[in-house]
Amino acid sequence: MITYYAYPKCTTCRKAKSWLEQNNVEYSEVHIAENPPTKEQLTEIYQASGLELKKFFNTSGLVYRSLSLKDKLSDMNEQQQLELLASDGMLIKRPLAWDGKRVTLGFKEEDYQNSWL
């Protein structure tokens, strides 16, 4: 089953959730701001994804901008970045869907079809 990290007010998250429901994909929803993944979970998800760690950051979010992370991330190592992501779910690109093997970040219908059907 998919663990689906989302923020209820996020329109992209609502679109992805609607897609999952329309396609009868079982998932367990987690409020990303209230219960962000731990550093250990993020490490596992990141390693399974094959993506660059910077892709996990919600670069258009208020928290990202208020912390001026655009200028600071390049000076941080991987562990520091993972700790930062785990410290505030609003820093994580959403929705984040994960089934223990596959990962999707954000919502692109084609990615969801390829990953979750």
mmCIF file of C-alpha atoms in Angstrom:
data_model
loop_
_atom_site.group_PDB
_atom_site.id
_atom_site.type_symbol
_atom_site.label_atom_id
_atom_site.label_comp_id
_atom_site.label_asym_id
_atom_site.label_seq_id
_atom_site.Cartn_x
_atom_site.Cartn_y
_atom_site.Cartn_z
ATOM 1 C CA MET A 1 0.000 0.000 0.000
ATOM 2 C CA ILE A 2 1.097 3.562 -0.722
ATOM 3 C CA THR A 3 1.896 5.992 2.028
ATOM 4 C CA TYR A 4 0.665 9.293 0.673
ATOM 5 C CA TYR A 5 2.104 12.401 2.343
ATOM 6 C CA ALA A 6 -0.032 15.416 1.519
ATOM 7 C CA TYR A 7 -1.210 18.793 2.735
ATOM 8 C CA PRO A 8 -5.028 19.015 2.592
ATOM 9 C CA LYS A 9 -5.104 22.635 1.350
ATOM 10 C CA CYS A 10 -2.667 21.928 -1.498
ATOM 11 C CA THR A 11 -4.459 21.818 -4.867
ATOM 12 C CA THR A 12 -1.806 19.532 -6.372
ATOM 13 C CA CYS A 13 -2.282 17.116 -3.465
ATOM 14 C CA ARG A 14 -6.043 17.150 -4.001
ATOM 15 C CA LYS A 15 -5.580 16.376 -7.712
ATOM 16 C CA ALA A 16 -3.266 13.462 -6.904
ATOM 17 C CA LYS A 17 -5.643 12.131 -4.241
ATOM 18 C CA SER A 18 -8.520 12.322 -6.706
ATOM 19 C CA TRP A 19 -6.445 10.391 -9.260
ATOM 20 C CA LEU A 20 -5.640 7.682 -6.704
ATOM 21 C CA GLU A 21 -9.318 7.335 -5.790
ATOM 22 C CA GLN A 22 -10.534 7.317 -9.411
ATOM 23 C CA ASN A 23 -8.038 4.560 -10.187
ATOM 24 C CA ASN A 24 -8.874 2.520 -7.067
ATOM 25 C CA VAL A 25 -5.331 2.726 -5.722
ATOM 26 C CA GLU A 26 -5.148 1.910 -2.017
ATOM 27 C CA TYR A 27 -3.272 4.448 0.051
ATOM 28 C CA SER A 28 -2.786 5.641 3.582
ATOM 29 C CA GLU A 29 -2.838 9.431 3.831
ATOM 30 C CA VAL A 30 -0.492 11.267 6.179
ATOM 31 C CA HIS A 31 -0.776 15.012 6.871
ATOM 32 C CA ILE A 32 2.731 16.104 5.884
ATOM 33 C CA ALA A 33 2.779 19.214 8.093
ATOM 34 C CA GLU A 34 1.510 17.441 11.212
ATOM 35 C CA ASN A 35 3.407 14.158 10.721
ATOM 36 C CA PRO A 36 6.367 14.665 8.394
ATOM 37 C CA PRO A 37 8.471 11.622 7.575
ATOM 38 C CA THR A 38 11.410 11.110 9.920
ATOM 39 C CA LYS A 39 14.986 11.562 8.806
ATOM 40 C CA GLU A 40 15.301 7.773 8.631
ATOM 41 C CA GLN A 41 12.154 7.455 6.505
ATOM 42 C CA LEU A 42 13.294 10.292 4.248
ATOM 43 C CA THR A 43 16.692 8.654 3.837
ATOM 44 C CA GLU A 44 15.053 5.404 2.757
ATOM 45 C CA ILE A 45 12.639 7.193 0.404
ATOM 46 C CA TYR A 46 15.399 9.354 -1.063
ATOM 47 C CA GLN A 47 17.694 6.369 -1.692
ATOM 48 C CA ALA A 48 14.897 4.392 -3.346
ATOM 49 C CA SER A 49 13.865 7.314 -5.550
ATOM 50 C CA GLY A 50 17.053 7.705 -7.564
ATOM 51 C CA LEU A 51 16.415 11.463 -7.526
ATOM 52 C CA GLU A 52 18.687 14.257 -6.408
ATOM 53 C CA LEU A 53 17.988 15.275 -2.811
ATOM 54 C CA LYS A 54 17.304 18.864 -3.859
ATOM 55 C CA LYS A 55 14.226 17.578 -5.756
ATOM 56 C CA PHE A 56 12.650 16.773 -2.370
ATOM 57 C CA PHE A 57 12.509 20.443 -1.387
ATOM 58 C CA ASN A 58 9.320 22.445 -1.928
ATOM 59 C CA THR A 59 11.140 25.360 -3.554
ATOM 60 C CA SER A 60 7.954 27.371 -4.050
ATOM 61 C CA GLY A 61 6.935 27.094 -0.394
ATOM 62 C CA LEU A 62 6.909 29.929 2.114
ATOM 63 C CA VAL A 63 9.166 28.098 4.582
ATOM 64 C CA TYR A 64 11.789 27.403 1.904
ATOM 65 C CA ARG A 65 11.814 31.063 0.901
ATOM 66 C CA SER A 66 11.723 32.450 4.446
ATOM 67 C CA LEU A 67 14.816 30.387 5.338
ATOM 68 C CA SER A 68 16.611 31.537 2.147
ATOM 69 C CA LEU A 69 17.400 27.923 1.340
ATOM 70 C CA LYS A 70 18.074 28.648 -2.310
ATOM 71 C CA ASP A 71 21.391 30.135 -1.219
ATOM 72 C CA LYS A 72 22.102 27.755 1.679
ATOM 73 C CA LEU A 73 21.426 24.225 0.366
ATOM 74 C CA SER A 74 24.625 24.021 -1.654
ATOM 75 C CA ASP A 75 26.636 24.556 1.556
ATOM 76 C CA MET A 76 24.813 21.761 3.402
ATOM 77 C CA ASN A 77 25.749 18.101 3.276
ATOM 78 C CA GLU A 78 23.233 15.317 2.643
ATOM 79 C CA GLN A 79 22.657 14.577 6.337
ATOM 80 C CA GLN A 80 21.995 18.248 7.126
ATOM 81 C CA GLN A 81 19.543 18.482 4.246
ATOM 82 C CA LEU A 82 17.694 15.341 5.392
ATOM 83 C CA GLU A 83 17.510 16.692 8.957
ATOM 84 C CA LEU A 84 16.121 19.959 7.626
ATOM 85 C CA LEU A 85 13.482 18.181 5.528
ATOM 86 C CA ALA A 86 12.436 16.057 8.518
ATOM 87 C CA SER A 87 12.155 19.136 10.727
ATOM 88 C CA ASP A 88 9.274 20.685 8.778
ATOM 89 C CA GLY A 89 6.922 18.840 6.446
ATOM 90 C CA MET A 90 6.189 22.070 4.592
ATOM 91 C CA LEU A 91 9.747 21.947 3.224
ATOM 92 C CA ILE A 92 9.024 18.678 1.419
ATOM 93 C CA LYS A 93 7.735 18.688 -2.146
ATOM 94 C CA ARG A 94 4.242 17.313 -2.122
ATOM 95 C CA PRO A 95 2.507 15.115 -2.546
ATOM 96 C CA LEU A 96 5.073 12.483 -1.703
ATOM 97 C CA ALA A 97 3.892 8.940 -2.422
ATOM 98 C CA TRP A 98 5.889 5.867 -1.437
ATOM 99 C CA ASP A 99 5.191 2.147 -1.313
ATOM 100 C CA GLY A 100 8.491 0.870 0.047
ATOM 101 C CA LYS A 101 10.034 0.580 -3.429
ATOM 102 C CA ARG A 102 8.722 3.342 -5.689
ATOM 103 C CA VAL A 103 8.510 7.078 -5.064
ATOM 104 C CA THR A 104 6.662 9.922 -6.744
ATOM 105 C CA LEU A 105 7.148 13.576 -5.895
ATOM 106 C CA GLY A 106 4.543 16.126 -6.905
ATOM 107 C CA PHE A 107 1.775 15.082 -9.253
ATOM 108 C CA LYS A 108 2.148 14.288 -12.907
ATOM 109 C CA GLU A 109 -0.562 11.976 -14.185
ATOM 110 C CA GLU A 110 1.895 10.075 -16.379
ATOM 111 C CA ASP A 111 4.203 9.412 -13.402
ATOM 112 C CA TYR A 112 1.267 8.190 -11.331
ATOM 113 C CA GLN A 113 0.099 5.885 -14.135
ATOM 114 C CA ASN A 114 3.593 4.464 -14.552
ATOM 115 C CA SER A 115 4.156 4.040 -10.817
ATOM 116 C CA TRP A 116 0.826 3.216 -9.215
ATOM 117 C CA LEU A 117 -1.205 1.249 -11.783
#
